[in-house]
Short mmCIF file of C-alpha atoms in Angstrom, two decimals:
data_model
loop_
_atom_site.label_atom_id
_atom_site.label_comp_id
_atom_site.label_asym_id
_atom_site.label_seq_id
_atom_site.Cartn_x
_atom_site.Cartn_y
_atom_site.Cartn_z
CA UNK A 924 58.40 86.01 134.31
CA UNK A 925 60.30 83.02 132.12
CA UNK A 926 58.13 80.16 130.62
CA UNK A 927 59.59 77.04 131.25
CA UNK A 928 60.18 75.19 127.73
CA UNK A 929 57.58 72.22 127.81
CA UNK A 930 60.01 70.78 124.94
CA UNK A 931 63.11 70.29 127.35
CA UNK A 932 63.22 67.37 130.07
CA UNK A 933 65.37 69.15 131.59
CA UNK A 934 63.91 71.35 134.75
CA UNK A 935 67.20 72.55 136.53
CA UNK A 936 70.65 72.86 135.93
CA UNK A 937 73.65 71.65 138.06
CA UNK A 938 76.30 74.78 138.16
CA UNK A 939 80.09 73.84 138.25
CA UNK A 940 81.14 76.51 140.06
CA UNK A 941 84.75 78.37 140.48
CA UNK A 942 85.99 75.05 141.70
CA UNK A 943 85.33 71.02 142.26
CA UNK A 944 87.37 70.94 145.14
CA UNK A 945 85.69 70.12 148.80
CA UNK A 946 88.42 72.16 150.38
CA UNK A 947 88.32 74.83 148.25
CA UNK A 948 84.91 75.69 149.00
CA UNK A 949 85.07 77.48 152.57
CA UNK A 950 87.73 79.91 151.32
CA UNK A 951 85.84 80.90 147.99
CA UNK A 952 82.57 81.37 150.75
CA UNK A 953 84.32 83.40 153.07
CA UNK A 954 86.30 85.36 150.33
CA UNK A 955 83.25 86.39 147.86
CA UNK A 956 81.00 86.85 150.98
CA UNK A 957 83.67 89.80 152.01
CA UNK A 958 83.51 91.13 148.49
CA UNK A 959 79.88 90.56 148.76
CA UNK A 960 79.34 92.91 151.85
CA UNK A 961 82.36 95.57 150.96
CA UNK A 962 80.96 96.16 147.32
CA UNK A 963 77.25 96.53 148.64
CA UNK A 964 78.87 99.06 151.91
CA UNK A 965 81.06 101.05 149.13
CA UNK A 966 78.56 101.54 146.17
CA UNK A 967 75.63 102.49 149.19
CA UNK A 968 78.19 105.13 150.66
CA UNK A 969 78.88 106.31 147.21
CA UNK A 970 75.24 106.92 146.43
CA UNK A 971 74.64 108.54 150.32
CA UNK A 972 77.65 110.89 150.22
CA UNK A 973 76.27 111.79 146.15
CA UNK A 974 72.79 112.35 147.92
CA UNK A 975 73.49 114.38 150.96
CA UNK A 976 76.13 116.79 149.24
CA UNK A 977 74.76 119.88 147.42
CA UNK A 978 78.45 120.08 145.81
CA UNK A 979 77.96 116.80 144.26
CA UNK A 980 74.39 117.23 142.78
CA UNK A 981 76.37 117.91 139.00
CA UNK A 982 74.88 115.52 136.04
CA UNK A 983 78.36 113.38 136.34
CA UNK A 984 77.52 112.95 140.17
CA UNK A 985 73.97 111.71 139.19
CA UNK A 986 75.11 109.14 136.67
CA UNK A 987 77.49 107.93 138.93
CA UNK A 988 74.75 107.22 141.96
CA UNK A 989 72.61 105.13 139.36
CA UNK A 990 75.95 103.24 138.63
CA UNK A 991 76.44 102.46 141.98
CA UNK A 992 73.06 101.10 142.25
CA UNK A 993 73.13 99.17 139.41
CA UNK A 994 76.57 97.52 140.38
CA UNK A 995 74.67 96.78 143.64
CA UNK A 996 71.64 95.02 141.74
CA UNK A 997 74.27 93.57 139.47
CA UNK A 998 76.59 92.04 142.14
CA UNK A 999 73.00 90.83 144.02
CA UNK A 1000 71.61 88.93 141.14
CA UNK A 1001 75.12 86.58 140.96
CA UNK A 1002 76.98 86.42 144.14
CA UNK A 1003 74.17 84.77 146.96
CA UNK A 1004 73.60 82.18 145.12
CA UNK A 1005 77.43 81.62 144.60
CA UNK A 1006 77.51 81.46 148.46
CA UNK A 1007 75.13 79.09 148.66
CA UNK A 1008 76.43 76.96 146.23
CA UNK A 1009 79.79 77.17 147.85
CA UNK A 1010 77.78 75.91 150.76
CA UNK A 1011 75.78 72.98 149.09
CA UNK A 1012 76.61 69.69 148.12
CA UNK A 1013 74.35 69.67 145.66
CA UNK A 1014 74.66 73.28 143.14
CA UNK A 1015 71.70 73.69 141.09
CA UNK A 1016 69.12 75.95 139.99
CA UNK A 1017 65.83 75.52 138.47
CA UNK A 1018 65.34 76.07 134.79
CA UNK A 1019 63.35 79.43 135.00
CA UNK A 1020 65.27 80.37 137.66
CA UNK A 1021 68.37 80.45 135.50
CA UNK A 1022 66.71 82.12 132.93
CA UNK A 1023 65.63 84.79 135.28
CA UNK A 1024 69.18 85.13 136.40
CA UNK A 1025 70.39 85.35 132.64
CA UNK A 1026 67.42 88.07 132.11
CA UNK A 1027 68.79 90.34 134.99
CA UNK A 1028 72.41 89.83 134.44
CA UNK A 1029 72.46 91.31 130.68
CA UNK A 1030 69.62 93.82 131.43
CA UNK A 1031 71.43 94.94 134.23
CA UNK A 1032 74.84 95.04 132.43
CA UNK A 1033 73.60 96.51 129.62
CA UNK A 1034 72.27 99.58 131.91
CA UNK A 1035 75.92 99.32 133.14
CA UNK A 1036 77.38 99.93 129.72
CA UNK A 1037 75.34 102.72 128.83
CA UNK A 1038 75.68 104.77 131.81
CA UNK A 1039 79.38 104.45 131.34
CA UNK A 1040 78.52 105.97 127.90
CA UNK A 1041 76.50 108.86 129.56
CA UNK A 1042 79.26 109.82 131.75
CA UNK A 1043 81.65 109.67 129.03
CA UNK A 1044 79.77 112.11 127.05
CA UNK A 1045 79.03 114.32 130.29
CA UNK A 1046 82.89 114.90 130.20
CA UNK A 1047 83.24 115.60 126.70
CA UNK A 1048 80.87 118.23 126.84
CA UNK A 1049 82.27 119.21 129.87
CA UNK A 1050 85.71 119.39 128.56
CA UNK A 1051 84.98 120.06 124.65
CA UNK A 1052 82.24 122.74 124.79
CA UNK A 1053 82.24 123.93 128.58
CA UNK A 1054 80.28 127.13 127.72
CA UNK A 1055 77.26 125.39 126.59
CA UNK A 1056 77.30 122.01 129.64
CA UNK A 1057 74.50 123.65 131.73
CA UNK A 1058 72.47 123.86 128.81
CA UNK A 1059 73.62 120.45 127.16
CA UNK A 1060 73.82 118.51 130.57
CA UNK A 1061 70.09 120.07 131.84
CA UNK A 1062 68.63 118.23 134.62
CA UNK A 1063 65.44 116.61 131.82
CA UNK A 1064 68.00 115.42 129.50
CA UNK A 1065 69.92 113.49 132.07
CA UNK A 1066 66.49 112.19 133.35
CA UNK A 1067 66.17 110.84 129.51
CA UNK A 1068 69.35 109.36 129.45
CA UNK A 1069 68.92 107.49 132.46
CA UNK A 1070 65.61 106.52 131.30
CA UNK A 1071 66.78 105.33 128.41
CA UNK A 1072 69.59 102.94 129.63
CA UNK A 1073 67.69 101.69 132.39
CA UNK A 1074 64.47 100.60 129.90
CA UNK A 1075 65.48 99.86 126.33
CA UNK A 1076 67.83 97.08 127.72
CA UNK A 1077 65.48 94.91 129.13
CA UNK A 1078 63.85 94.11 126.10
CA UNK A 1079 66.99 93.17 124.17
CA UNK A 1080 68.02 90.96 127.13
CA UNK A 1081 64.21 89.47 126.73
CA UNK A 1082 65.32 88.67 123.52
CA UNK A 1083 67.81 86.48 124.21
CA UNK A 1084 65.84 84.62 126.93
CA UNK A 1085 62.93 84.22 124.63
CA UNK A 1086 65.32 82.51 121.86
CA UNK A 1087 67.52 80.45 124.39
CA UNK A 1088 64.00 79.42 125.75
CA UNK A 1089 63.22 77.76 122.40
CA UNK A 1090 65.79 75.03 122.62
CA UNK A 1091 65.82 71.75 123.83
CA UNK A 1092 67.91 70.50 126.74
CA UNK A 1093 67.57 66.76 126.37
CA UNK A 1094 71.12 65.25 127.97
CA UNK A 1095 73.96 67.16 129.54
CA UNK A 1096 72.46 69.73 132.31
CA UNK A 1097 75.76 70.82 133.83
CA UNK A 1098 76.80 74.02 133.29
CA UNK A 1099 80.58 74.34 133.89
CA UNK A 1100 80.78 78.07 135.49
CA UNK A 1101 79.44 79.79 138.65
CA UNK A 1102 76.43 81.51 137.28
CA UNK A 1103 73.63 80.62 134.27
CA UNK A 1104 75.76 82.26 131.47
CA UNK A 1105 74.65 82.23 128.04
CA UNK A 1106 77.80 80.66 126.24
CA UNK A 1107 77.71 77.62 128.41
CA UNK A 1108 74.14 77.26 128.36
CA UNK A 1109 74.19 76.86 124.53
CA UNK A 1110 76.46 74.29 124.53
CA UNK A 1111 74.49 71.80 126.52
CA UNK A 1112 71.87 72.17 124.17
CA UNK A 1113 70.85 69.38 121.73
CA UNK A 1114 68.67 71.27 119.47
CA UNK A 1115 70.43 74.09 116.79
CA UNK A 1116 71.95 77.27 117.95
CA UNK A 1117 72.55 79.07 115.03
CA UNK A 1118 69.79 81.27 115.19
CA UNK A 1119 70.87 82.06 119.19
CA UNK A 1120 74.64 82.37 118.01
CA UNK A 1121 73.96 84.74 114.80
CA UNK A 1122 71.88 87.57 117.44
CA UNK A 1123 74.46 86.79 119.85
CA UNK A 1124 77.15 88.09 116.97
CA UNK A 1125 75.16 90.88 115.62
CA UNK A 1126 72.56 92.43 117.93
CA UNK A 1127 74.23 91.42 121.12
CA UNK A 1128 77.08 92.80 119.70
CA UNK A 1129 75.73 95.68 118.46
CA UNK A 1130 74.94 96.58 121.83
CA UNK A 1131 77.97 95.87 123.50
CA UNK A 1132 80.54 97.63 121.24
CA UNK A 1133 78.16 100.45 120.35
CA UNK A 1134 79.05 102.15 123.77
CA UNK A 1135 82.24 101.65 123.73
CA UNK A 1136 82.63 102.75 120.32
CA UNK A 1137 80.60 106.06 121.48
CA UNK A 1138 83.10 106.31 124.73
CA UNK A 1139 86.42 105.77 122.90
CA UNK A 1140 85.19 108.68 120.35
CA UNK A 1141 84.37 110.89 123.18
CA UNK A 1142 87.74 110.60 124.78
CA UNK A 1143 89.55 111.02 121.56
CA UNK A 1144 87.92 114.37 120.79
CA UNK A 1145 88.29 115.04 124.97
CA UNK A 1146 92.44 113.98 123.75
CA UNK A 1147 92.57 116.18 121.48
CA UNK A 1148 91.19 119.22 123.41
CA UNK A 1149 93.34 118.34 126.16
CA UNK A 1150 96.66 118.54 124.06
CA UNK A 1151 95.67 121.89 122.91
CA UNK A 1152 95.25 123.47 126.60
CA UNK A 1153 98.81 125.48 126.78
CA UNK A 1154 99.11 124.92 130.34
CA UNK A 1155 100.64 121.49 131.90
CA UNK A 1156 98.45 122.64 135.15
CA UNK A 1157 95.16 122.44 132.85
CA UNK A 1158 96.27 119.38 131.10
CA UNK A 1159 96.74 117.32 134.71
CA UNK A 1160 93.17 118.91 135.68
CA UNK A 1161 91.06 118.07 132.81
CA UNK A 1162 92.61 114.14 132.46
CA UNK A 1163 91.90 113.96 136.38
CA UNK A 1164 88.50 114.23 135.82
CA UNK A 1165 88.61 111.19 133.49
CA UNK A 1166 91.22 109.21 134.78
CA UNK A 1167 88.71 107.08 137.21
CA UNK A 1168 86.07 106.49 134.54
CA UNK A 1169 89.06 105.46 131.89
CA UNK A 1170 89.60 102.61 134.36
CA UNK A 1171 86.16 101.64 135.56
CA UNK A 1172 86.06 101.45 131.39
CA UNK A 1173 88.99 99.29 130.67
CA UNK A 1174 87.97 97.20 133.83
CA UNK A 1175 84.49 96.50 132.44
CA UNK A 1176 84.99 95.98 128.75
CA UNK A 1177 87.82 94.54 128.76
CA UNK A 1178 86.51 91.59 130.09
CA UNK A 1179 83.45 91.50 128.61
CA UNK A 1180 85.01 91.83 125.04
CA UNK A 1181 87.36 89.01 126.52
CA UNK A 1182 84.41 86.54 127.27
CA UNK A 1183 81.83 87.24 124.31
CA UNK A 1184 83.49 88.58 121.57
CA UNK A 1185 84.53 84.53 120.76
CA UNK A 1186 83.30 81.91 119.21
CA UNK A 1187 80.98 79.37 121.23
CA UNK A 1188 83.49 76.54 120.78
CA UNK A 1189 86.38 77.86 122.49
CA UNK A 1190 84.66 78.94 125.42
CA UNK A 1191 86.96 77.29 128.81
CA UNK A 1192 87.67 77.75 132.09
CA UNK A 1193 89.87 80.87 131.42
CA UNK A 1194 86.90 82.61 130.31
CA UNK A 1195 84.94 81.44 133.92
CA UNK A 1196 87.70 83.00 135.77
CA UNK A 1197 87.12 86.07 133.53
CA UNK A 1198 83.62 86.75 134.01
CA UNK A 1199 84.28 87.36 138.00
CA UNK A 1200 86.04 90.18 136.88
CA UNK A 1201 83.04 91.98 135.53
CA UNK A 1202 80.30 90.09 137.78
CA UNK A 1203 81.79 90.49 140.85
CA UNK A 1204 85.55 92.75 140.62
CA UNK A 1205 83.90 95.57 139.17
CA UNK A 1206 81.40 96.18 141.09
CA UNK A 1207 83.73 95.96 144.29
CA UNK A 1208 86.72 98.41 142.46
CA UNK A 1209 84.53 101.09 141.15
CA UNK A 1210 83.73 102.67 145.02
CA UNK A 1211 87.32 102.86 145.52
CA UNK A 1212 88.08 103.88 141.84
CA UNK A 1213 86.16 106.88 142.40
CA UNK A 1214 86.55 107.62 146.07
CA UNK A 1215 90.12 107.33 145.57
CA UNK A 1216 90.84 109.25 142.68
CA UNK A 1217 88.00 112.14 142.88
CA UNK A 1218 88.82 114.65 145.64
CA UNK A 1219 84.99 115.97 145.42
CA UNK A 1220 84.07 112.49 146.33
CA UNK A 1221 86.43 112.21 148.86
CA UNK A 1222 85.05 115.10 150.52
CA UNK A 1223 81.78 113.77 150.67
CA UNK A 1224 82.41 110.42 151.84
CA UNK A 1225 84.18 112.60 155.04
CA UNK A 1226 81.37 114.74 155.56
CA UNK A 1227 79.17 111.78 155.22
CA UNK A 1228 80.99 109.55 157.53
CA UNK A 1229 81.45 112.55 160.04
CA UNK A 1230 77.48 113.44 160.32
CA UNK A 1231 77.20 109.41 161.08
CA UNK A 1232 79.65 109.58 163.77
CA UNK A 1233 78.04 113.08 165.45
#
């Protein structure tokens, strides 16, 4: 999928890692292969109990299967090859095969981002203008939606693999975090990156803060709905069906916002122990987020898990 850059002598990259340390190495294996396994078991039992529960087939329900699946694909396309590192002596990875893994991981977060952004607006409507969500919400338009953030994404994350393929890597091929990041892959190069830095700033930017920008507006029209409901009851209701998507939000773009919204030169380990947080954390919390705090879900998960044991 990524042509190699014929201009760059170097063909693979050496990746840091969490940490240098020999004896460090077992632990970090044995602790991000059991987040490895429990995030894949929780997001697949999200998306079973979601597909085998008539009360769950609502658009909300739907949005949140595809987010569990992407959070699997997402957590897939960073953490084996952490565990192999953690394994290796020697941690590297080709130069299209870093690429590749840059590709997936903003395509894939970017789907991430804007299926938070479709569930935010599935409970404004459903809060703000209930009379008119079976009609707003139809089954086509959530189709579209899903469409939509699942597509358009790839090609802006193409984008930034076609311009980061451009440079030249001519000295330095050791990238000092656990994954091929874009940040730390721009500063080994030895060839400008002003053109890479300036879409990073505006498009990729663009793209990132759009959906929050369209989720923060949702919830402060769904606010202001709320405060007007007379009854403390009805207040508690309508925030509980928010309150687990609030945090799954905060989770995810507050580290994201943490990590890119910089500039290149200040980028440091702080910001490596950051990006687990939306790499790997998120995708582990959001199955218990949800399960948790949803009582619908709940429900499922125990019907779900008591068909499996009849």
């Amino acid at each position: 999928m990524v042509r190699v850059n014929q201009t760059s002598s170097v063909s693979e990259f050496i990746l840091l890692g969490l940490s240098s340390w020999t004896e460090d190495q077992t632990p970090l294996f044995v602790l991000f292969l059991t987040i490895y396994l429990v995030t894949i078991i929780g997001n697949l039992l999200i998306i079973l109990a979601i597909c085998s529960d008539p009360q769950l087939q609502t658009p909300m329900y739907f949005f949140l299967s595809f987010l569990s699946f992407t959070d699997i694909c997402f957590t897939t396309n960073t953490v084996p090859k952490m565990l192999v590192d953690f394994l290796s002596e020697k941690k590297t990875i080709s130069y299209a095969g870093c690429l590749t893994q840059m590709y997936f991981l903003y395509a894939v977060g970017n789907t991430d981002s804007y299926l938070l952004a479709a569930m935010a607006f599935d409970r404004y409507v459903a809060i703000c203008d209930p009379f008119h969500y079976v009609t707003t919400m139809s089954h086509c338009r959530c189709v579209l939606l899903l469409a939509f953030s699942c597509s358009f994404f790839h090609i802006h994350s193409l984008l930034h693999i076609l311009l980061l393929n451009r440079l030249t890597f001519c000295d330095s091929n050791i990238i000092h975090h656990f994954i091929c990041n874009i940040n730390p892959v721009l500063k080994l190069s030895c060839s400008s990156t002003f053109v890479n830095e300036l879409v990073i700033k505006t498009e990729g930017s663009f793209f990132l803060v759009t959906p929050f920008l369209f989720i923060a507006l949702s919830y402060a029209r769904i606010l202001v709905t709320v405060l007007k409901i007379p009854s403390a009851a009805g207040k508690r209701k309508a925030f509980s069906t928010c309150g687990s998507h609030l945090t799954v939000v905060t989770l995810f773009y507050g580290s994201i916002f943490y990590v890119y919204l910089q500039p290149l030169s200040t980028y440091t380990l702080r910001d490596r122990v950051t990006s687990v947080v939306y790499t790997v954390l998120s995708s582990l919390l959001n199955p218990f987020i949800y399960s948790l705090r949803n009582k619908d879900l709940k429900q499922g998960l125990r019907k779900l898990m008591g068909r499996r044991q009849f």
